XYZ file of N, CA and C in Angstrom:
561
model
N 3.153 9.838 -4.090
C 3.102 10.866 -5.093
C 3.331 10.204 -6.436
N 2.284 10.082 -7.203
C 2.389 9.428 -8.505
C 2.900 10.407 -9.546
N 3.684 9.903 -10.494
C 4.136 10.786 -11.557
C 2.945 11.279 -12.360
N 3.029 12.493 -12.847
C 1.988 13.056 -13.685
C 2.525 13.150 -15.103
N 1.656 13.129 -16.105
C 2.116 13.079 -17.486
C 3.039 14.233 -17.866
N 2.870 15.397 -17.310
C 3.657 16.563 -17.668
C 4.839 16.779 -16.742
N 5.158 15.815 -15.923
C 6.233 15.946 -14.941
C 7.611 16.016 -15.605
N 8.438 16.861 -15.063
C 9.822 17.009 -15.506
C 10.556 15.695 -15.254
N 11.196 15.116 -16.258
C 11.909 13.843 -16.066
C 13.002 13.932 -14.996
N 13.619 15.102 -14.854
C 14.659 15.260 -13.824
C 14.056 15.141 -12.427
N 12.875 15.723 -12.241
C 12.204 15.629 -10.943
C 11.833 14.173 -10.646
N 11.352 13.466 -11.653
C 11.002 12.054 -11.476
C 12.233 11.236 -11.102
N 13.366 11.499 -11.751
C 14.601 10.764 -11.428
C 15.064 11.083 -10.006
N 14.963 12.343 -9.614
C 15.374 12.725 -8.258
C 14.513 12.020 -7.218
N 13.193 12.021 -7.421
C 12.308 11.330 -6.470
C 12.599 9.839 -6.448
N 12.881 9.257 -7.600
C 13.217 7.826 -7.647
C 14.495 7.553 -6.855
N 15.492 8.404 -6.975
C 16.738 8.240 -6.210
C 16.463 8.339 -4.714
N 15.620 9.290 -4.324
C 15.301 9.452 -2.897
C 14.513 8.250 -2.366
N 13.560 7.750 -3.163
C 12.797 6.562 -2.729
C 13.719 5.362 -2.573
N 14.598 5.164 -3.535
C 15.544 4.041 -3.472
C 16.468 4.182 -2.264
N 16.949 5.381 -2.012
C 17.828 5.614 -0.854
C 17.087 5.302 0.440
N 15.832 5.704 0.526
C 15.056 5.427 1.739
C 14.888 3.920 1.945
N 14.552 3.208 0.891
C 14.374 1.755 1.025
C 15.680 1.081 1.443
N 16.802 1.545 0.924
C 18.101 0.992 1.337
C 18.376 1.294 2.804
N 18.136 2.516 3.223
C 18.367 2.893 4.624
C 17.451 2.100 5.562
N 16.197 1.938 5.158
C 15.236 1.230 6.009
C 15.466 -0.281 6.034
N 16.295 -0.776 5.141
C 16.643 -2.205 5.174
C 17.515 -2.519 6.391
N 18.221 -1.502 6.912
C 19.114 -1.732 8.052
C 18.779 -0.870 9.267
N 17.895 0.111 9.110
C 17.537 1.000 10.209
C 16.025 1.223 10.236
N 15.441 1.341 11.416
C 14.020 1.707 11.474
C 13.838 3.136 10.918
N 12.690 3.420 10.385
C 12.419 4.729 9.792
C 12.745 5.866 10.752
N 12.413 5.708 12.013
C 12.646 6.787 12.977
C 14.134 7.067 13.210
N 15.001 6.172 12.775
C 16.448 6.385 12.913
C 17.100 6.874 11.618
N 16.337 6.979 10.566
C 16.868 7.446 9.282
C 16.876 8.969 9.285
N 17.963 9.542 8.819
C 18.060 11.005 8.768
C 18.027 11.491 7.323
N 17.583 12.726 7.171
C 17.585 13.343 5.848
C 19.023 13.412 5.332
N 19.967 13.707 6.222
C 21.376 13.801 5.813
C 21.857 12.485 5.204
N 21.538 11.363 5.842
C 21.958 10.059 5.320
C 21.286 9.772 3.973
N 20.021 10.140 3.856
C 19.300 9.902 2.606
C 19.864 10.690 1.434
N 20.077 11.982 1.659
C 20.561 12.789 0.538
C 21.979 12.385 0.145
N 22.762 11.970 1.135
C 24.118 11.481 0.840
C 24.032 10.231 -0.036
N 23.196 9.288 0.356
C 23.045 8.044 -0.415
C 22.461 8.324 -1.802
N 21.508 9.249 -1.894
C 20.860 9.548 -3.174
C 21.712 10.441 -4.071
N 22.701 11.102 -3.481
C 23.556 11.985 -4.272
C 22.879 13.289 -4.655
N 22.010 13.775 -3.774
C 21.338 15.054 -4.009
C 21.543 15.950 -2.789
N 21.247 17.217 -2.934
C 21.387 18.150 -1.833
C 20.187 18.125 -0.903
N 20.406 18.578 0.313
C 19.339 18.636 1.318
C 18.179 19.510 0.832
N 18.507 20.654 0.233
C 17.458 21.543 -0.276
C 16.626 20.842 -1.347
N 17.279 20.012 -2.155
C 16.572 19.265 -3.196
C 15.558 18.316 -2.567
N 15.950 17.691 -1.467
C 15.014 16.813 -0.754
C 13.736 17.583 -0.422
N 13.893 18.773 0.156
C 12.733 19.545 0.611
C 11.944 20.181 -0.533
N 12.513 20.260 -1.713
C 11.752 20.695 -2.878
C 10.707 19.630 -3.225
N 11.065 18.368 -2.999
C 10.201 17.260 -3.396
C 9.332 16.701 -2.271
N 9.791 16.779 -1.043
C 9.060 16.178 0.081
C 9.063 17.103 1.293
N 7.951 17.148 1.993
C 7.844 17.972 3.201
C 8.679 17.396 4.335
N 8.751 16.052 4.384
C 9.489 15.395 5.459
C 9.729 13.932 5.090
N 10.385 13.212 5.998
C 10.683 11.793 5.728
C 9.426 10.952 5.598
N 8.399 11.272 6.366
C 7.165 10.498 6.275
C 6.545 10.615 4.887
N 6.552 11.807 4.326
C 5.999 11.993 2.975
C 6.787 11.174 1.954
N 8.106 11.157 2.082
C 8.936 10.333 1.203
C 8.622 8.854 1.419
N 8.492 8.436 2.665
C 8.236 7.029 2.964
C 6.898 6.571 2.385
N 5.877 7.396 2.513
C 4.579 7.040 1.946
C 4.692 6.942 0.426
N 5.410 7.875 -0.189
C 5.611 7.821 -1.634
C 6.378 6.555 -2.021
N 7.396 6.224 -1.244
C 8.200 5.030 -1.539
C 7.367 3.753 -1.405
N 6.364 3.784 -0.561
C 5.528 2.604 -0.333
C 4.241 2.628 -1.157
N 4.077 3.634 -1.983
C 2.851 3.754 -2.776
C 2.631 2.538 -3.673
N 3.718 1.908 -4.123
C 3.562 0.723 -4.959
C 2.844 -0.397 -4.219
N 3.085 -0.519 -2.918
C 2.418 -1.575 -2.161
C 0.912 -1.313 -2.128
N 0.520 -0.057 -2.086
C -0.902 0.275 -2.117
C -1.497 -0.098 -3.470
N -0.819 0.294 -4.541
C -1.309 -0.060 -5.882
C -1.373 -1.579 -6.051
N -0.357 -2.266 -5.540
C -0.346 -3.732 -5.637
C -1.516 -4.341 -4.874
N -1.809 -3.807 -3.694
C -2.919 -4.329 -2.896
C -4.245 -4.125 -3.614
N -4.456 -2.936 -4.115
C -5.705 -2.637 -4.818
C -5.837 -3.531 -6.048
N -4.767 -3.667 -6.807
C -4.807 -4.531 -7.996
C -5.029 -5.991 -7.621
N -4.388 -6.446 -6.552
C -4.528 -7.849 -6.133
C -5.961 -8.162 -5.722
N -6.610 -7.220 -5.068
C -7.985 -7.454 -4.644
C -8.974 -7.441 -5.808
N -8.566 -6.855 -6.896
C -9.457 -6.769 -8.045
C -8.940 -7.590 -9.231
N -8.089 -8.563 -8.954
C -7.454 -9.336 -10.025
C -8.351 -10.429 -10.591
N -9.418 -10.754 -9.948
C -10.268 -11.834 -10.423
C -11.305 -11.309 -11.406
N -11.764 -12.192 -12.233
C -12.838 -11.878 -13.164
C -13.831 -13.030 -13.106
N -15.068 -12.712 -13.430
C -16.095 -13.740 -13.378
C -16.596 -13.930 -11.959
N -16.900 -15.132 -11.614
C -17.428 -15.452 -10.286
C -16.258 -15.822 -9.376
N -16.058 -15.081 -8.268
C -14.903 -15.357 -7.403
C -15.072 -16.630 -6.584
N -13.969 -17.304 -6.359
C -13.944 -18.446 -5.446
C -14.150 -17.850 -4.042
N -15.166 -18.267 -3.305
C -15.429 -17.662 -2.006
C -14.456 -18.083 -0.899
N -13.618 -19.067 -1.154
C -12.735 -19.601 -0.126
C -11.262 -19.284 -0.401
N -10.834 -19.483 -1.599
C -9.414 -19.326 -1.953
C -9.182 -17.969 -2.625
N -8.242 -17.211 -2.083
C -7.913 -15.889 -2.616
C -7.327 -16.001 -4.018
N -7.522 -14.973 -4.819
C -6.866 -14.962 -6.139
C -5.345 -15.022 -5.963
N -4.672 -15.605 -6.924
C -3.216 -15.751 -6.833
C -2.520 -14.412 -6.626
N -3.016 -13.365 -7.241
C -2.400 -12.043 -7.089
C -2.414 -11.581 -5.631
N -3.461 -11.923 -4.888
C -3.532 -11.535 -3.471
C -2.533 -12.354 -2.644
N -2.366 -13.610 -2.973
C -1.369 -14.445 -2.288
C 0.039 -13.897 -2.538
N 0.321 -13.555 -3.785
C 1.629 -13.010 -4.154
C 1.859 -11.681 -3.430
N 0.818 -10.867 -3.337
C 0.925 -9.587 -2.641
C 1.374 -9.793 -1.192
N 0.669 -10.639 -0.437
C 1.019 -10.860 0.965
C 2.417 -11.455 1.103
N 2.747 -12.398 0.258
C 4.071 -13.024 0.327
C 5.188 -12.028 0.017
N 4.913 -11.035 -0.799
C 5.937 -10.079 -1.203
C 6.187 -8.937 -0.237
N 5.499 -8.899 0.880
C 5.648 -7.790 1.824
C 6.887 -7.900 2.710
N 7.442 -9.082 2.836
C 8.531 -9.334 3.786
C 9.733 -8.389 3.708
N 10.249 -8.042 2.536
C 11.476 -7.231 2.520
C 11.375 -5.873 3.224
N 10.188 -5.299 3.273
C 10.055 -3.968 3.874
C 9.005 -3.932 4.984
N 8.803 -5.048 5.663
C 7.786 -5.129 6.699
C 7.956 -4.051 7.767
N 9.170 -3.802 8.219
C 9.392 -2.806 9.276
C 8.958 -1.416 8.811
N 9.241 -1.074 7.580
C 8.828 0.226 7.049
C 7.307 0.302 6.958
N 6.664 -0.757 6.478
C 5.202 -0.753 6.393
C 4.595 -0.621 7.778
N 5.160 -1.290 8.761
C 4.666 -1.170 10.140
C 4.761 0.261 10.652
N 5.829 0.951 10.282
C 6.015 2.328 10.739
C 4.969 3.267 10.131
N 4.454 2.922 8.980
C 3.514 3.796 8.270
C 2.068 3.334 8.332
N 1.857 2.119 8.822
C 0.521 1.513 8.864
C 0.292 1.007 10.279
N -0.478 1.740 11.054
C -0.671 1.365 12.451
C -1.721 0.268 12.587
N -1.694 -0.468 13.713
C -2.699 -1.505 13.915
C -4.104 -0.929 13.702
N -4.944 -1.712 13.090
C -6.288 -1.255 12.774
C -6.398 -0.614 11.404
N -5.246 -0.330 10.771
C -5.261 0.214 9.421
C -5.082 1.707 9.318
N -4.743 2.375 10.418
C -4.516 3.815 10.376
C -3.107 4.148 9.943
N -2.716 5.368 10.176
C -1.392 5.829 9.800
C -1.387 6.358 8.376
N -0.304 6.995 7.976
C -0.274 7.623 6.655
C -0.432 6.640 5.489
N 0.156 5.470 5.580
C -0.006 4.493 4.501
C -1.414 3.888 4.542
N -1.948 3.716 5.726
C -3.311 3.213 5.867
C -4.339 4.150 5.248
N -4.126 5.461 5.416
C -5.042 6.435 4.812
C -4.994 6.358 3.287
N -3.794 6.218 2.729
C -3.658 6.114 1.277
C -4.291 4.812 0.785
N -4.035 3.717 1.484
C -4.617 2.426 1.112
C -6.136 2.493 1.156
N -6.682 3.032 2.242
C -8.134 3.138 2.381
C -8.720 3.988 1.258
N -8.127 5.137 0.996
C -8.631 6.038 -0.044
C -8.641 5.356 -1.411
N -7.508 4.736 -1.785
C -7.395 4.137 -3.111
C -8.261 2.889 -3.260
N -8.301 2.072 -2.229
C -9.113 0.856 -2.293
C -10.599 1.205 -2.305
N -11.006 2.187 -1.500
C -12.408 2.593 -1.495
C -12.806 3.139 -2.864
N -11.949 3.966 -3.454
C -12.270 4.544 -4.766
C -12.422 3.453 -5.820
N -11.526 2.487 -5.823
C -11.594 1.407 -6.830
C -12.833 0.547 -6.610
N -13.100 0.206 -5.363
C -14.260 -0.612 -5.045
C -15.553 0.134 -5.379
N -15.610 1.403 -5.035
C -16.792 2.209 -5.329
C -17.031 2.284 -6.837
N -15.980 2.501 -7.581
C -16.098 2.574 -9.037
C -16.643 1.269 -9.607
N -16.095 0.156 -9.184
C -16.527 -1.138 -9.724
C -17.947 -1.485 -9.309
N -18.301 -1.188 -8.049
C -19.662 -1.497 -7.588
C -20.679 -0.574 -8.251
N -20.301 0.669 -8.488
C -21.199 1.604 -9.166
C -21.430 1.150 -10.602
N -20.345 0.734 -11.283
C -20.481 0.230 -12.652
C -21.386 -1.002 -12.712
N -21.368 -1.800 -11.647
C -22.199 -3.004 -11.596
C -23.642 -2.678 -11.202
N -23.907 -1.400 -10.862
C -25.264 -1.002 -10.512
C -25.673 -1.328 -9.090
N -24.722 -1.564 -8.213
C -25.041 -1.890 -6.819
C -25.513 -0.642 -6.077
N -26.689 -0.714 -5.471
C -27.246 0.430 -4.749
C -26.462 0.737 -3.476
N -25.804 -0.252 -2.959
C -25.063 -0.109 -1.703
C -23.578 0.176 -1.924
N -23.217 0.663 -3.097
C -21.810 0.829 -3.463
C -21.000 1.625 -2.439
N -21.426 2.794 -1.966
C -20.603 3.542 -1.008
C -20.378 2.797 0.310
N -21.430 2.159 0.817
C -21.317 1.434 2.083
C -20.347 0.263 1.968
N -20.509 -0.554 0.958
C -19.655 -1.730 0.801
C -18.228 -1.307 0.466
N -18.065 -0.272 -0.340
C -16.714 0.209 -0.665
C -15.984 0.650 0.596
N -16.666 1.346 1.486
C -16.052 1.768 2.748
C -15.712 0.567 3.620
N -16.612 -0.388 3.684
C -16.384 -1.575 4.507
C -15.223 -2.413 3.970
N -15.152 -2.561 2.669
C -14.061 -3.328 2.055
C -12.724 -2.663 2.349
N -12.649 -1.354 2.147
C -11.398 -0.626 2.366
C -10.963 -0.706 3.829
N -11.885 -0.491 4.740
C -11.546 -0.528 6.168
C -11.149 -1.929 6.615
N -11.870 -2.930 6.140
C -11.573 -4.308 6.514
C -10.193 -4.725 6.024
N -9.913 -4.470 4.749
C -8.625 -4.894 4.212
C -7.472 -4.146 4.875
N -7.586 -2.844 5.021
C -6.512 -2.060 5.656
C -6.275 -2.543 7.083
N -7.338 -2.817 7.814
C -7.206 -3.285 9.192
C -6.577 -4.663 9.300
N -7.018 -5.590 8.464
C -6.453 -6.941 8.486
C -4.973 -6.907 8.083
N -4.653 -6.177 7.025
C -3.266 -6.075 6.588
C -2.386 -5.503 7.695
N -2.821 -4.411 8.290
C -2.036 -3.775 9.353
C -1.864 -4.696 10.554
N -2.936 -5.307 10.993
C -2.847 -6.193 12.161
C -1.947 -7.391 11.881
N -1.997 -7.921 10.672
C -1.115 -9.034 10.310
C 0.339 -8.587 10.302
N 0.622 -7.427 9.714
C 1.995 -6.924 9.692
C 2.537 -6.671 11.096
N 1.662 -6.269 12.005
C 2.072 -5.992 13.380
C 2.061 -7.245 14.265
N 1.782 -8.395 13.678
C 1.823 -9.642 14.434
C 0.607 -9.888 15.309
N -0.471 -9.157 15.089
C -1.681 -9.358 15.882
C -2.532 -10.500 15.339
N -2.248 -10.916 14.125
C -2.917 -12.057 13.502
C -1.844 -13.079 13.156
N -1.988 -14.266 13.700
C -1.000 -15.321 13.487
C -1.427 -16.167 12.291
N -0.815 -15.891 11.145
C -1.168 -16.629 9.932
C -0.029 -16.509 8.935
N 0.093 -17.498 8.088
C 1.056 -17.410 6.982
C 0.502 -16.428 5.947
N 1.324 -16.058 4.999
C 0.874 -15.160 3.940
C -0.296 -15.773 3.166
N -0.210 -17.057 2.843
C -1.311 -17.708 2.125
C -2.579 -17.753 2.967
N -2.430 -18.069 4.248
C -3.609 -18.151 5.118
C -4.285 -16.798 5.278
N -3.489 -15.735 5.483
C -4.103 -14.415 5.673
C -4.741 -13.939 4.373
N -4.153 -14.301 3.242
C -4.764 -13.943 1.956
C -6.146 -14.587 1.844
N -6.229 -15.870 2.157
C -7.527 -16.566 2.092
C -8.518 -15.996 3.101
N -8.067 -15.740 4.320
C -8.966 -15.234 5.359
C -9.482 -13.833 5.021
N -8.591 -12.964 4.559
C -9.014 -11.613 4.168
C -9.992 -11.697 2.995
N -9.677 -12.555 2.040
C -10.536 -12.726 0.880
C -11.935 -13.174 1.289
N -12.021 -14.140 2.208
C -13.316 -14.635 2.658
C -14.138 -13.525 3.321
N -13.473 -12.675 4.095
C -14.169 -11.536 4.702
C -14.707 -10.582 3.637
N -13.882 -10.288 2.652
C -14.285 -9.347 1.620
C -15.419 -9.894 0.758
N -15.359 -11.182 0.442
C -16.445 -11.805 -0.323
C -17.736 -11.742 0.495
N -17.647 -11.996 1.792
C -18.837 -11.924 2.654
C -19.411 -10.502 2.684
N -18.543 -9.501 2.715
C -19.033 -8.113 2.684
C -19.796 -7.828 1.393
N -19.282 -8.315 0.287
C -19.946 -8.078 -0.987
C -21.290 -8.792 -1.059
N -21.410 -9.899 -0.369
C -22.669 -10.666 -0.407
C -23.672 -10.186 0.622
N -23.235 -9.400 1.615
C -24.096 -9.042 2.735
C -25.175 -8.026 2.376
N -25.012 -7.327 1.276
C -25.995 -6.280 0.934
C -26.626 -6.564 -0.399
């Protein structure tokens, strides 16, 4: 849930407190063991206040992880000019390396293959950004490639987080990048 320009600053602060409380709780407990009671206690807000802002813990968790989605989309589009077809942009390497502190939470929200609530948000945002850029470039195949890029990246990221792909952060960044460059060249 991104802040909107007309949003009440108090509501934004409350959501920030809840997101921070969730990340602290998930540092020591799996998401499925975190309770609303523990979160509101840590955040210093009432239970009813929690439900004013979020339907459930999953909605809060996806909101708390929204930055990782924005970071992924930005990292994939950080290059300008002609991309190196082998080595990922530095922003993509930094993105993969920075996932470690909350890997368990990302796994809970991003299922293998790229599904799950965080996977849906990642796919939606990455597809929209890719579609916009390919359309601006005049590519006739923009919708097809945008869908393929979003699905490929979400799937590779999820499988790597779940340990289905054995690679370092730098290696997976390069491998994912090579796949995405190939998709862009295939049409």
